[in-house]
XYZ file of C-alpha atoms in Angstrom:
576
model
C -46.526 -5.576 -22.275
C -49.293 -8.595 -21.832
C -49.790 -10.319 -18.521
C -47.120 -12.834 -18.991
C -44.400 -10.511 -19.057
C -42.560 -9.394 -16.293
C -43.851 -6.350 -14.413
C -40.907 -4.006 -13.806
C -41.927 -0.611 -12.043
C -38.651 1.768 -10.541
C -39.235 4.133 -8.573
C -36.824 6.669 -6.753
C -34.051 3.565 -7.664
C -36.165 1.134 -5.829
C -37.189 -1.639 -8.060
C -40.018 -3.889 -7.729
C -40.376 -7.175 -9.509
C -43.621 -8.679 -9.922
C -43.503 -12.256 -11.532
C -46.549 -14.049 -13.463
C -46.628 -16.585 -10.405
C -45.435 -16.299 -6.670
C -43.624 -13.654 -5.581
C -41.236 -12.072 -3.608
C -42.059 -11.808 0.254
C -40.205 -9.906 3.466
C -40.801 -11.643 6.674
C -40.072 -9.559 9.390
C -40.023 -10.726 13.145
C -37.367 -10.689 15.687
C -37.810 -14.422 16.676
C -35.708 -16.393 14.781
C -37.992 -19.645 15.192
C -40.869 -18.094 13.554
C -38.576 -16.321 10.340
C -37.235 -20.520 9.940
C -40.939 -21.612 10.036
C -42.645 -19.182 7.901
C -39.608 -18.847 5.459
C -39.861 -23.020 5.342
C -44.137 -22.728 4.332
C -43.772 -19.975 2.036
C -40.512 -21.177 0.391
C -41.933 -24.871 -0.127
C -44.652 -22.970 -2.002
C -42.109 -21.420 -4.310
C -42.105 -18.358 -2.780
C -38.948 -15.884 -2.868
C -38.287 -15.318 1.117
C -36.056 -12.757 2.964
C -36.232 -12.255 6.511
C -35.192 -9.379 8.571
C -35.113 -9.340 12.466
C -36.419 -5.720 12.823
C -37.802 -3.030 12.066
C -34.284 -1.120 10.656
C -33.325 -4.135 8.659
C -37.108 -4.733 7.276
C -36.846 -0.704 6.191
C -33.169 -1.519 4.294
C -34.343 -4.292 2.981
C -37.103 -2.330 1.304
C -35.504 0.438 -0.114
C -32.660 -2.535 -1.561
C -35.534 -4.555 -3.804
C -39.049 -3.893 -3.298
C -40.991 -6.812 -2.068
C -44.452 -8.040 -3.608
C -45.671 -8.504 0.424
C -44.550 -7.768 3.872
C -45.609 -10.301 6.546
C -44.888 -7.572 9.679
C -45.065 -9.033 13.549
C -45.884 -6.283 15.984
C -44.233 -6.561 19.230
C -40.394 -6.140 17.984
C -38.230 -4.457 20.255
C -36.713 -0.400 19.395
C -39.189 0.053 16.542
C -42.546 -2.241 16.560
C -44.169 -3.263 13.782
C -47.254 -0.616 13.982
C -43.960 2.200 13.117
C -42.912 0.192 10.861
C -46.211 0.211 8.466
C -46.634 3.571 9.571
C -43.117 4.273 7.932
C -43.655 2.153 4.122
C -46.921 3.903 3.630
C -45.647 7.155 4.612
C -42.764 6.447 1.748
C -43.994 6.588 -2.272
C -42.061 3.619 -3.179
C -43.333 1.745 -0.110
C -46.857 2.955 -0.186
C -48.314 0.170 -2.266
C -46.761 -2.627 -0.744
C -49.011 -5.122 0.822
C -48.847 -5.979 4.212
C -50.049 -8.267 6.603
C -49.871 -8.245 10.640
C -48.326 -11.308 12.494
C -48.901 -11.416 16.450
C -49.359 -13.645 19.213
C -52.043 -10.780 20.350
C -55.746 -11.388 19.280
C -57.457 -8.139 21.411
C -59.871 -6.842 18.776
C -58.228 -3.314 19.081
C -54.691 -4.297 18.551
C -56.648 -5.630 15.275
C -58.119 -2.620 14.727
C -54.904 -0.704 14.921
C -53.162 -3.032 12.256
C -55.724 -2.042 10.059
C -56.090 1.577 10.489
C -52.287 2.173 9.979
C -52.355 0.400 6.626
C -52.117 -2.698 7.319
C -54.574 -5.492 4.869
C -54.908 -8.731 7.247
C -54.045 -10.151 10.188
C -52.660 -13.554 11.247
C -52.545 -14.644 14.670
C -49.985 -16.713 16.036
C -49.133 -19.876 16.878
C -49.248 -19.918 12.628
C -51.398 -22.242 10.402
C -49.570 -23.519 7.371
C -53.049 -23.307 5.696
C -54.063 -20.215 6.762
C -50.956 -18.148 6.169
C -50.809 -19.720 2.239
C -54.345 -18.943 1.777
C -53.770 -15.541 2.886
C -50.464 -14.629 1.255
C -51.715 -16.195 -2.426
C -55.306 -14.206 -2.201
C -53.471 -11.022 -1.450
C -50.591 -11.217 -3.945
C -53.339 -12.291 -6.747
C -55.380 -9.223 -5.663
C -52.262 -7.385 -5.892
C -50.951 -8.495 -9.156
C -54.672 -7.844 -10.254
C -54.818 -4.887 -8.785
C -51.838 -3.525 -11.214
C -52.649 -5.108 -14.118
C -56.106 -2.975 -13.812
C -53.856 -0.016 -13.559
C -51.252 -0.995 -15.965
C -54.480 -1.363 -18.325
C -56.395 1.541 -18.105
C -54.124 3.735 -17.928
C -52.275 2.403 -21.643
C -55.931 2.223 -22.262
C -56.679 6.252 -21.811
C -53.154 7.207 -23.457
C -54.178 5.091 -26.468
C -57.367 6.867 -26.342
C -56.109 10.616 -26.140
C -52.986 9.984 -28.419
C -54.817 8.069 -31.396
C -54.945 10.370 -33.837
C -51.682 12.613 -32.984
C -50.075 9.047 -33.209
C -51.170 8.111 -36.087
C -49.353 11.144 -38.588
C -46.312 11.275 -35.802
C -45.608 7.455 -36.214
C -45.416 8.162 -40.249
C -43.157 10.467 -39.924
C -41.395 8.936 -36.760
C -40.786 5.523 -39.539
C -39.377 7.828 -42.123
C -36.599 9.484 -39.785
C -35.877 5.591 -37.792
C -35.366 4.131 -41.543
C -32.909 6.922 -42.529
C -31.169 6.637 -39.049
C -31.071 3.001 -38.929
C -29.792 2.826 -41.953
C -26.876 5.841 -40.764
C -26.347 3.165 -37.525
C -26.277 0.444 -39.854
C -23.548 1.891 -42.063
C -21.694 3.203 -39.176
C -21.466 0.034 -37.470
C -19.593 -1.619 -40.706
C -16.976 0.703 -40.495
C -13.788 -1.252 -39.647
C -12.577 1.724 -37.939
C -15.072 1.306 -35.309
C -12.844 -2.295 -34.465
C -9.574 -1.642 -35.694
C -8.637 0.608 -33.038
C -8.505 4.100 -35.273
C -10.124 6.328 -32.594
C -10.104 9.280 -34.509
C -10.986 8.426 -37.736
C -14.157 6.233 -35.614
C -15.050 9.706 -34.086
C -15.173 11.962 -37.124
C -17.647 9.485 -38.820
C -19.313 9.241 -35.517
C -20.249 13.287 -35.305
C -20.174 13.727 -38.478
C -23.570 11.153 -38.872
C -25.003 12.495 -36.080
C -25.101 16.577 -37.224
C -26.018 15.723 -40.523
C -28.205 13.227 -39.590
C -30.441 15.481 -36.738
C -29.588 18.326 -39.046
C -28.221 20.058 -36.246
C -24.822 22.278 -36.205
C -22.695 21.003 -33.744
C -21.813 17.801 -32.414
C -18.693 16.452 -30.262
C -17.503 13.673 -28.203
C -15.819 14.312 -24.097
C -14.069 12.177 -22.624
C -13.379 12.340 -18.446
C -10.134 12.912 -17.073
C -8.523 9.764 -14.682
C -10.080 11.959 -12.040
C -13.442 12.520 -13.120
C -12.820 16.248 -12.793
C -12.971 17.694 -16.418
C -14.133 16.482 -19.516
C -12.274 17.033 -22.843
C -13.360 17.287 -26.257
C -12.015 14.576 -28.425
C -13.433 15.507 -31.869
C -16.269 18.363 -32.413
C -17.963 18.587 -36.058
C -19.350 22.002 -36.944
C -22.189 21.259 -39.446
C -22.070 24.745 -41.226
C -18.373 25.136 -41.638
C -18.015 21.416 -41.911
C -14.859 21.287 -40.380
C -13.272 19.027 -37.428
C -11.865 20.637 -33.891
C -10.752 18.964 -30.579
C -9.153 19.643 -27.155
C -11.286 22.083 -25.140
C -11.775 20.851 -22.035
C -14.575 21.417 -18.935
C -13.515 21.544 -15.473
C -16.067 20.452 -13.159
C -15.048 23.465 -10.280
C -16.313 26.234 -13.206
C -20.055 23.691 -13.802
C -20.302 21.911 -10.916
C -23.920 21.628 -11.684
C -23.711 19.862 -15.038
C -21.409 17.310 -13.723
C -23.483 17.033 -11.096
C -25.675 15.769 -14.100
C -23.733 13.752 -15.746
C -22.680 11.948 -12.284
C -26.888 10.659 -12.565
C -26.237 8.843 -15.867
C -29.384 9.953 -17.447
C -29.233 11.162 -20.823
C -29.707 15.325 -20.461
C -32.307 16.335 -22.913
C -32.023 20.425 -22.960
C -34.816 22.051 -24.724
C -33.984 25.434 -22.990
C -30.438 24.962 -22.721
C -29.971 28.798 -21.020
C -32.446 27.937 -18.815
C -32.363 24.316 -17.310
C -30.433 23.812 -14.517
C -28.456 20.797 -15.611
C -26.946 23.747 -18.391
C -27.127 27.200 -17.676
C -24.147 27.388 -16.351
C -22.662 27.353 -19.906
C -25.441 30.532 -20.963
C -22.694 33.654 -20.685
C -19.511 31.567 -21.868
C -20.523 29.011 -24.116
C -24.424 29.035 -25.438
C -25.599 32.837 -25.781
C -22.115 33.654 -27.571
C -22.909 29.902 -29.806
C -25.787 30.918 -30.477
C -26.909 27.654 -28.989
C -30.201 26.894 -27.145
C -31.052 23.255 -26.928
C -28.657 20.617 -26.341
C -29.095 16.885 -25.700
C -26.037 14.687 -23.665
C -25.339 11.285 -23.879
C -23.166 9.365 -21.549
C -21.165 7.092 -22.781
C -20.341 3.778 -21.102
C -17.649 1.362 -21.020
C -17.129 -1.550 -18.543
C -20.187 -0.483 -16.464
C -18.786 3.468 -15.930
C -19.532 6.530 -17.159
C -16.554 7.399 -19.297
C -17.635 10.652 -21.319
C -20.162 11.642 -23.059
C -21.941 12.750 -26.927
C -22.669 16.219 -26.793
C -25.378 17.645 -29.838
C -26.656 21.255 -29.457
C -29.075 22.899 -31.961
C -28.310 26.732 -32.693
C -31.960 28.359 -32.667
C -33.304 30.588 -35.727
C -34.726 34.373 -34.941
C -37.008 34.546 -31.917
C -40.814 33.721 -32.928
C -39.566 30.706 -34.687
C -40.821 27.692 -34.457
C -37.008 25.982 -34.468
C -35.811 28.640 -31.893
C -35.592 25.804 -29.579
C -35.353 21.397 -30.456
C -37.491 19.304 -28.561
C -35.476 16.198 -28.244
C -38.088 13.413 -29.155
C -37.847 9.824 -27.938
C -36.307 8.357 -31.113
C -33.672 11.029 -31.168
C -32.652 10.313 -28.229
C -32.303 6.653 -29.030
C -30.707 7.665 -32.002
C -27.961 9.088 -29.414
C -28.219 6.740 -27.091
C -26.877 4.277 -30.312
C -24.078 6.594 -31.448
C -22.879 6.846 -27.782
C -22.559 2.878 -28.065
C -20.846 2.883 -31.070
C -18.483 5.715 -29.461
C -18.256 3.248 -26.671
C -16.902 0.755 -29.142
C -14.871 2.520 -30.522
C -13.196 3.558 -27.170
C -12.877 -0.473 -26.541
C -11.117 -1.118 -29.468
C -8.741 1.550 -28.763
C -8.325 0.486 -25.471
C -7.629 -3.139 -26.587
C -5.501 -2.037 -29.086
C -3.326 -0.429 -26.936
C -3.491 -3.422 -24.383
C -2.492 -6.315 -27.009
C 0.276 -3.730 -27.980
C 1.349 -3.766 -24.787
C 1.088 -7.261 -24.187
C 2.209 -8.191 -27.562
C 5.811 -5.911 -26.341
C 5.881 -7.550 -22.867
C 5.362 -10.783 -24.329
C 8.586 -9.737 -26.984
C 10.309 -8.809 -23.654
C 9.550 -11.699 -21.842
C 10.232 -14.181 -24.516
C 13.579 -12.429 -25.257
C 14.401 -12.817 -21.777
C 13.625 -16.682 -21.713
C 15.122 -18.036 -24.845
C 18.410 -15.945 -23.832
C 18.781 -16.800 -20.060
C 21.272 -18.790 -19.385
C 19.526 -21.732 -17.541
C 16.910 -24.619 -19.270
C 13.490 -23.106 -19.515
C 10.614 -25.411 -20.299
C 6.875 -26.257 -20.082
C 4.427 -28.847 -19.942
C 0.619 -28.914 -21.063
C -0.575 -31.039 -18.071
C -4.174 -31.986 -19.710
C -2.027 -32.968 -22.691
C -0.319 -35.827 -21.227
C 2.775 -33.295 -20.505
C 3.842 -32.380 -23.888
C 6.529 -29.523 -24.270
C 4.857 -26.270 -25.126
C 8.054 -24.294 -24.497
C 12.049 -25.246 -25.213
C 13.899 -22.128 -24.828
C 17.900 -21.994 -26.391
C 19.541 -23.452 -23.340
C 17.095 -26.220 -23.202
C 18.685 -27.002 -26.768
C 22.276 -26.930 -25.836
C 21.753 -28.613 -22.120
C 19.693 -31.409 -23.497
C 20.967 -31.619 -26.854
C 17.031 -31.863 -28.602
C 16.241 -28.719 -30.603
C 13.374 -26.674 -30.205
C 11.729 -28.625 -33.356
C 12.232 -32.263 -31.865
C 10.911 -31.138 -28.375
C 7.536 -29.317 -28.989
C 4.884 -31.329 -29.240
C 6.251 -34.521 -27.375
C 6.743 -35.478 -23.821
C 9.614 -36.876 -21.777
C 8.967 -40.723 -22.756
C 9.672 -39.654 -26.159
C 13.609 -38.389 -25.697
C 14.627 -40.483 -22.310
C 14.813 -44.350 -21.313
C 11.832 -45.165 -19.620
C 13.824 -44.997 -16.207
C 14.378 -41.440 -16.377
C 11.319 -41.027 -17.853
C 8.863 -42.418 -15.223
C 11.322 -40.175 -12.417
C 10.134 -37.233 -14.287
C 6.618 -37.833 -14.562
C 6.671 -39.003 -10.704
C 8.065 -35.733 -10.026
C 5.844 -33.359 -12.416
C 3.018 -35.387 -11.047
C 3.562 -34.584 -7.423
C 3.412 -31.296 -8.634
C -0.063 -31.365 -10.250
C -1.390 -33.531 -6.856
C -0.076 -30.403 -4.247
C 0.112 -27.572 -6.388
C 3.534 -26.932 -4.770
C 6.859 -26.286 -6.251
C 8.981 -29.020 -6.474
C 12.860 -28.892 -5.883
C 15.277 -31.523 -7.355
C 18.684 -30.524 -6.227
C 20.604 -32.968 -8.298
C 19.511 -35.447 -10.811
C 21.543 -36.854 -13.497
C 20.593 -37.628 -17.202
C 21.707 -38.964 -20.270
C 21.910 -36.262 -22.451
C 21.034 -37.090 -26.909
C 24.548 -37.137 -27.325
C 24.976 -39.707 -24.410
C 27.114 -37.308 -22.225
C 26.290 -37.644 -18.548
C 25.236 -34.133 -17.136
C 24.054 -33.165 -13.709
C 20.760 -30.271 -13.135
C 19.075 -28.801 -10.173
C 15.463 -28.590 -11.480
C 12.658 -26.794 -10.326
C 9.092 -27.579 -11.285
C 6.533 -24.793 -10.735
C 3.063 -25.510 -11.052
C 1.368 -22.817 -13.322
C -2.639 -22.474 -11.653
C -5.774 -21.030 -13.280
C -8.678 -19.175 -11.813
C -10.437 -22.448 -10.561
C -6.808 -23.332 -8.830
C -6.131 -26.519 -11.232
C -2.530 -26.802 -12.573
C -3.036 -26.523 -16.286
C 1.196 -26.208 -17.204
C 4.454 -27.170 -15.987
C 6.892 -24.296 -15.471
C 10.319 -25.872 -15.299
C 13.966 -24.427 -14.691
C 16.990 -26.666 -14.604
C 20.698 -25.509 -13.619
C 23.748 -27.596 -15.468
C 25.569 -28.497 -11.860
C 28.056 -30.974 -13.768
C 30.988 -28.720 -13.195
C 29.731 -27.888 -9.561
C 29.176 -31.831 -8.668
C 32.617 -33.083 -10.218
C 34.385 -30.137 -8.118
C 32.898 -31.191 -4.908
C 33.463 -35.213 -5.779
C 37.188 -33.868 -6.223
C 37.158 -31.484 -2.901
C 35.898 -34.636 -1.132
C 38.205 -37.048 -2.332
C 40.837 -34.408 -1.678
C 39.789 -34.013 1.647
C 39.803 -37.279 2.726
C 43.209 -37.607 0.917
C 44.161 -35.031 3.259
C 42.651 -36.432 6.271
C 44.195 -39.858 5.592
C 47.664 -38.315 5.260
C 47.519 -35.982 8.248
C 45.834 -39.327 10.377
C 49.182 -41.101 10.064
C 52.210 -38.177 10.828
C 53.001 -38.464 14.316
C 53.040 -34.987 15.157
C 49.848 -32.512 15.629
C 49.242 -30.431 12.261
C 47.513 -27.112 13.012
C 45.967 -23.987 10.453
C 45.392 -20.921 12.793
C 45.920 -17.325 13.310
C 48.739 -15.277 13.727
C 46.768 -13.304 17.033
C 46.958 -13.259 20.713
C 45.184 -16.729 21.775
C 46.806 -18.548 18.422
C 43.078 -19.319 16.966
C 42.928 -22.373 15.495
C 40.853 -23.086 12.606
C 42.358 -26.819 11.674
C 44.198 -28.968 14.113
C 44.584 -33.008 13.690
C 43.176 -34.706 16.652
C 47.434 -36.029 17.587
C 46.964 -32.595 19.591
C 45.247 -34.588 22.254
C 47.679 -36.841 22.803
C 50.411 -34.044 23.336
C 48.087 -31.628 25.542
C 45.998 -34.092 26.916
C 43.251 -32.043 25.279
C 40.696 -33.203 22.059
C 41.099 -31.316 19.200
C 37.708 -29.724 19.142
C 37.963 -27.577 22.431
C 40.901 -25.594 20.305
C 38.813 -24.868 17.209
C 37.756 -21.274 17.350
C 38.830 -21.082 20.815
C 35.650 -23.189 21.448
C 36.963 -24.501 25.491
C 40.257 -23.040 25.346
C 43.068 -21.048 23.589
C 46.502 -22.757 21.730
C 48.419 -20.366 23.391
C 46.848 -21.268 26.559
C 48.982 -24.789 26.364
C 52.719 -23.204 25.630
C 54.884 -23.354 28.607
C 55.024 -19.227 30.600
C 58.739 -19.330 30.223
C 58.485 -20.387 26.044
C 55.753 -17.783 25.843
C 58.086 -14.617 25.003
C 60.870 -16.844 23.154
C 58.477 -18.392 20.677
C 56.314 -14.925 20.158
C 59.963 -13.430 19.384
C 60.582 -16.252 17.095
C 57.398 -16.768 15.480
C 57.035 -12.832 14.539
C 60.454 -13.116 13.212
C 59.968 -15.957 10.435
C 56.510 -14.291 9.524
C 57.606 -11.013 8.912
C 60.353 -12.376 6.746
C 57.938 -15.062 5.072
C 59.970 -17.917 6.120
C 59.595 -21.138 7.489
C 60.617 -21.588 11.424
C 61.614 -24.754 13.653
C 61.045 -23.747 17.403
C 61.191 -25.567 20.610
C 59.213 -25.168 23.402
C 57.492 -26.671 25.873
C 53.302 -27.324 26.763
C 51.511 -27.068 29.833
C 49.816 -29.988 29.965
């Protein structure tokens, strides 16, 4: 890595970046003033800045993304800024960190104390824009010096001691990378790898990977939906050379090798019986296997830990030199590689199975559409509203088949009346993004037949909430509309003839109070009472108005004809 390249050092998961030029600086003071004003000098430097307001947040802030420099005031309330030093260099990942004392106080020992608890300069407040860049940029270059000189000499002394080893390991380190290249290079041609043929993909996968190491067994795990077992999808046995799945791993009986795979680091075993990431497996797996190395793989997919490549070396007779397999570097990155491809494989499976499923829901949904009994079409709004969907009762309710449709928009198959309403209408769609309701419109149809729809438009939205389609449903309401026109013009039919017959006509119930639900407004002339106060008994009851002495006589009467379904002529008198 040369000096222009970026400087990556993680330690304990804290990560500190250490660009060519500028860097990244933590301001930490609990008045907000001074965070704005040194924030606004360093930043228009092109400095990274992030402020924290004390001592807790600076610490959190740390341990999130290491910073190239702390500027630290003292006074800060709960934890002051002496703790606070006293705290980073106290910490590994901290230790290093530059940092520089900001205070209003300028006794020599309160100087003295900033330095002897770590600190590397002081700045006295009210700041200097001067001062405070000349300070920051001498101490990060020191810094960034400072590393390089380690970075340096200590490639330099590992160059030095590992020379000549190097030298014969890195001829035979190109042999074995050209042969396993070339396996990963074969491997990832396979169409089964992308087709979606997870088993045939995993075979090849093992299979390459035993032969290749020249080691006896190795198998592909997969977790369960809870992460609480593992099972063997395909294990190759080298020796026998024969293919095996479905044992499975429960994390309750090795709690401390899931523990291990929870980390996501590869788990390099050279005494398998022995490390702790793997002895659990010594008395029921390894010492009756045979097996004392192994080396685990996680594999990935989507950013998760989904299984992992398992390869264990059985060792020889003890004294020998291949009792036990140091896994080197490359063959590590030689699993690291087939756990991608695994991962790929996995993907393809997955997506398989997805477009399947979407392919059969989009069947289903289709299906549904072009057999529903209402019009069911849409628009491509960016192409000037072209049909992109016509299902079969578009075809019969508009007459235009599927074939004329597609492809064209509405000033293509209406007069340019109808056409402009539509557009006005999808376009106030587009403009609010809200579904639009047309109870009743009427158009002329390719045949020239008149028919009546209820439409609704639905805008269809994408992820940056723009209306890309035009969802439409229309309803044939001809029947409906004609059967009201007809109900209206019987209606008023009715109410003409029952305006001009001299008596009151009435529709109630046969109860107690004689409940009327119709009654022709003649009533009030008889009663002396509007018609409205006897509907539903709203002011006051029909039988409220016959005459006490009728009451019993027409009741009689009344009960008499009705039981016998016949019409009666009665006689009585109102109170009026």
């Amino acid at each position: 890595m040369n000096n222009n390249q970026l400087l990556t050092n993680k330690i304990d998961g804290v990560k500190e970046l250490l660009p060519n030029s500028k860097g990244n600086i933590l301001i930490v003071d609990d008045k907000p003033d001074n965070l704005r004003l040194l924030a606004t000098i360093l930043s228009e430097r092109g400095y990274e800045v992030r402020k924290a307001l004390n001592g807790q947040m600076a610490l959190t802030a740390c341990r999130a993304s290491l910073p190239n420099l702390i500027l630290l005031d003292i006074n800060m309330p709960e934890m002051n800024g002496y703790e606070v030093c006293e705290y980073l260099k106290a910490n590994e990942p901290t230790r290093d960190v530059p940092i520089i004392f900001i205070s209003a106080l300028d006794d020599v020992l309160d100087k003295v104390k900033a330095f002897a608890v770590g600190g590397i300069d002081y700045i006295t407040k009210p700041f200097q824009s001067a001062e405070v860049l000349a300070r920051v940029e001498n101490h990060l270059t020191l810094r960034k010096l400072q590393k390089q000189l380690q970075e340096q000499n200590g490639r330099l002394q590992q160059e030095i001691s590992d020379r000549i080893s190097a030298e014969t390991a890195l001829r035979e380190s190109e042999i074995r990378l050209r042969h396993q290249n070339a396996v990963l290079v074969k491997l990832s041609r396979n169409n089964a790898l992308y087709r979606g043929d997870l088993k045939t993909a995993l075979t090849e996968i093992t299979e390459a990977a035993a032969r290749t190491l020249e080691i006896e067994r190795a198998s592909v795990w997969l977790y369960n939906e809870t992460k609480k077992a593992i099972r063997c999808l395909d294990l190759f046995e080298l020796t026998v050379n024969q293919h095996s799945q479905g044992l499975e791993l429960t994390e309750s009986s090795y709690p401390g090798y899931f523990k291990a795979l929870a980390e996501d680091w590869t788990i390099a075993a050279e005494d398998a019986r022995n490390d702790p990431r793997t002895k659990e497996f010594t008395d029921s797996y390894l010492t009756p296997l045979g097996i004392t190395s192994m080396l685990d793989t996680p594999i990935r997919l989507g950013g998760q830990t989904v299984g992992v490549l398992c390869l264990e070396h059985i060792g020889m007779e003890a004294g020998s030199s291949r009792l036990y397999r140091h896994w080197t570097p490359e063959e590590q990155n030689f699993a690291a590689s087939l756990a991608d491809l695994a991962s790929l494989a996995l993907e393809a499976c997955e997506r398989k199975r997805l477009e399947e499923e979407v392919s059969q829901q989009q069947r289903f949904l289709d299906t549904i559409v072009q057999h529903i009994p209402l019009a069911v079409f849409a628009k491509d709004v960016a192409d000037d509203f072209r049909f992109v969907l016509w299902n079969k009762a578009s075809e019969k309710m508009f007459g235009n088949s599927k074939e004329e449709a597609l492809g064209r928009n509405v000033r293509d198959l209406y007069p340019q009346e109808q056409a402009d309403f539509f557009l006005e209408k999808d376009l106030e769609v587009v403009k609010t993004g809200k579904l639009v309701d047309i109870p009743s419109e009427a158009i002329d149809t390719k045949s020239g037949q008149t028919k009546w729809l209820r439409t609704l438009k639905v805008p269809v939205i994408n992820e940056r909430s723009e209306v890309t389609h035009l969802l439409c449903i229309s309803e044939d309401i001809t029947e409906r509309k004609l059967a009201m026109e007809a109900l209206r013009e019987s209606e008023q039919r009715f109410r003409s003839l029952v305006s001009n017959i001299g008596g009151a006509i009435y529709r109630g119930k046969w109860d107690y109070d004689w409940t009327m639900e119709f009654i022709s407004n003649v009533i009030e002339e008889i009663s002396g009472y509007p018609a409205s106060e006897f509907i539903h008994n709203q002011v006051r009851t029909f039988a409220s108005i016959i005459h006490p002495e009728d009451a019993e006589m027409v009741q009689i009467n009344v009960e008499r004809a009705l039981t016998a379904r016949l019409p009666y002529i009665l006689e009585d008198r109102k109170s009026v």
